[in-house]
Structures are given as C-alpha cells and as structure tokens.
Amino acid sequence: MCVFCKIINKEIPSYTLYENDYVFCFLDISQATKGHTLVVPKKHVQNIFELDEIEAAEIMKATVLVSNILKEKLHVENINLLNNSGVLAGQTVMHFHLHVLPRYGNDEIDFHQVEHEPNFEDLDKLYAILKA
Ligand code: 5GP
Ligand code: ZN
C-alpha cells in the first residue's frame, strides 16, 4: 500500500485539514512554505490521467476549501497549485496529489520558465495535431 493510502487509512498519522468521502487534505510533511497542503483522492489513482470526473471535481472543490482555510487562518493571499504527474515532472509519491502552496514573496520556490518568442508556424502545426 502506498504512503498516502496509509495516511488516508490512518495507519500513518497526518495533520488533516479536511476530509470527505472522496478526498483527504493534509499538511505536507516537508513544508515548502508555511501551510503547504496536499489534496489527495481517497481512491488510489496514480496521476492526472487516471482521475475520473467526480474525483477531479471533488479535488478542485476541496482545494478551494483548503485555500480559504489558509486565507482565513494564516492570512494567505497568494497560492500556487501544483501537480507533478510522472517521474519526469518530479512526482515521487505515485498517488495523485495536488500541492496547495501558499506564497509569501520571500520564499525559496522558483517556477522560472524560459520565455520564447512566439513561433506561429510551430503553433499552427501543433494545433493541427491537437485538433485532428
Ligand atoms: P511529489 O514530489 O510526488 O509531487 O510530492 C510528494 C510530496 O509528499 C512531497 O512534498 C513530500 O514532502 C510529501 N510526503 C512524502 N511522504 C509524506 C508523508 O509521510 N506525510 C506527509 N504529510 N507528506 C509526505
Ligand atoms: Zn495510494
């Protein structure tokens, strides 16, 4: 059984902020920023590709709820939502989870992305593949 399934089954303790029939929300053991929370479906699914419609909706509803708890209790006004699906994306626990990451302006998180000039030839080709 994976570590998050054990947490959901309460075999491993966690700091649970919210739970219902579909989702389990708890503090990340390694607080990237103060209030860093994980929103996890109770059903073990590996990644974004395995989520069904109901779980996806419940995850987003719980994420809004958790965000508002962080806003109310920690006065958080800035948040990143992050999911790592797949090893190359940085996933280490193979049970889908959405990171709710409060941002404070003086933290160590850096989502720096290289900016490119728009290449409309490439965009046309890409769009043709996606829409075919
Ligand atoms: P990933 O890199 O897969 O997107 O994120 C996995 C996250 O799970 C990490 O941020 C890590 O700190 C967290 N994590 C791993 N094991 C545990 C645990 O036993 N308890 C809690 N609360 N978080 C964990
Ligand atoms: Zn699991």
PDB file of N, CA and C in Angstrom, residues 6 9 11 29 31 36 67 76 81 83 86 102 106-107 121:
ATOM      1  N   LYS A   6      -1.871   4.776   3.162  1.00  0.00           N
ATOM      2  CA  LYS A   6      -1.710   4.525   4.601  1.00  0.00           C
ATOM      3  C   LYS A   6      -2.158   5.734   5.422  1.00  0.00           C
ATOM      4  N   ASN A   9      -5.927   5.817   5.326  1.00  0.00           N
ATOM      5  CA  ASN A   9      -6.457   4.760   6.219  1.00  0.00           C
ATOM      6  C   ASN A   9      -6.117   4.988   7.684  1.00  0.00           C
ATOM      7  N   GLU A  11      -3.310   4.713   9.090  1.00  0.00           N
ATOM      8  CA  GLU A  11      -2.246   3.829   9.608  1.00  0.00           C
ATOM      9  C   GLU A  11      -1.004   4.663   9.900  1.00  0.00           C
ATOM     10  N   ILE A  29       4.496  16.944   4.854  1.00  0.00           N
ATOM     11  CA  ILE A  29       5.455  16.744   5.940  1.00  0.00           C
ATOM     12  C   ILE A  29       6.659  17.676   5.779  1.00  0.00           C
ATOM     13  N   GLN A  31       7.306  21.223   4.662  1.00  0.00           N
ATOM     14  CA  GLN A  31       6.597  22.470   4.368  1.00  0.00           C
ATOM     15  C   GLN A  31       7.431  23.372   3.450  1.00  0.00           C
ATOM     16  N   HIS A  36       1.741  24.635   3.398  1.00  0.00           N
ATOM     17  CA  HIS A  36       1.815  23.700   2.254  1.00  0.00           C
ATOM     18  C   HIS A  36       0.960  22.461   2.531  1.00  0.00           C
ATOM     19  N   SER A  67      -7.812  26.326   0.454  1.00  0.00           N
ATOM     20  CA  SER A  67      -7.238  27.655   0.183  1.00  0.00           C
ATOM     21  C   SER A  67      -7.883  28.696   1.094  1.00  0.00           C
ATOM     22  N   VAL A  76      -3.196  34.038   4.151  1.00  0.00           N
ATOM     23  CA  VAL A  76      -2.554  33.783   2.859  1.00  0.00           C
ATOM     24  C   VAL A  76      -3.349  34.487   1.751  1.00  0.00           C
ATOM     25  N   LEU A  81      -1.025  26.317  -7.256  1.00  0.00           N
ATOM     26  CA  LEU A  81      -1.493  24.931  -7.262  1.00  0.00           C
ATOM     27  C   LEU A  81      -0.569  24.161  -8.176  1.00  0.00           C
ATOM     28  N   ASN A  83       0.584  20.133  -9.567  1.00  0.00           N
ATOM     29  CA  ASN A  83       0.543  18.668  -9.596  1.00  0.00           C
ATOM     30  C   ASN A  83       1.712  18.171 -10.432  1.00  0.00           C
ATOM     31  N   GLY A  86       3.960  12.067 -13.117  1.00  0.00           N
ATOM     32  CA  GLY A  86       5.049  11.387 -13.830  1.00  0.00           C
ATOM     33  C   GLY A  86       6.410  11.756 -13.262  1.00  0.00           C
ATOM     34  N   PRO A 102       1.070  28.066  -0.430  1.00  0.00           N
ATOM     35  CA  PRO A 102       0.996  29.500  -0.137  1.00  0.00           C
ATOM     36  C   PRO A 102       2.296  30.192  -0.555  1.00  0.00           C
ATOM     37  N   ASN A 106       8.959  35.958  -0.102  1.00  0.00           N
ATOM     38  CA  ASN A 106      10.363  35.820   0.311  1.00  0.00           C
ATOM     39  C   ASN A 106      10.695  34.340   0.506  1.00  0.00           C
ATOM     40  N   ASP A 107      10.038  33.465  -0.320  1.00  0.00           N
ATOM     41  CA  ASP A 107      10.242  32.022  -0.131  1.00  0.00           C
ATOM     42  C   ASP A 107      11.249  31.495  -1.154  1.00  0.00           C
ATOM     43  N   GLU A 121       4.411  29.381 -36.924  1.00  0.00           N
ATOM     44  CA  GLU A 121       4.478  28.181 -37.776  1.00  0.00           C
ATOM     45  C   GLU A 121       4.364  26.929 -36.898  1.00  0.00           C
TER      46      GLU A 121
END
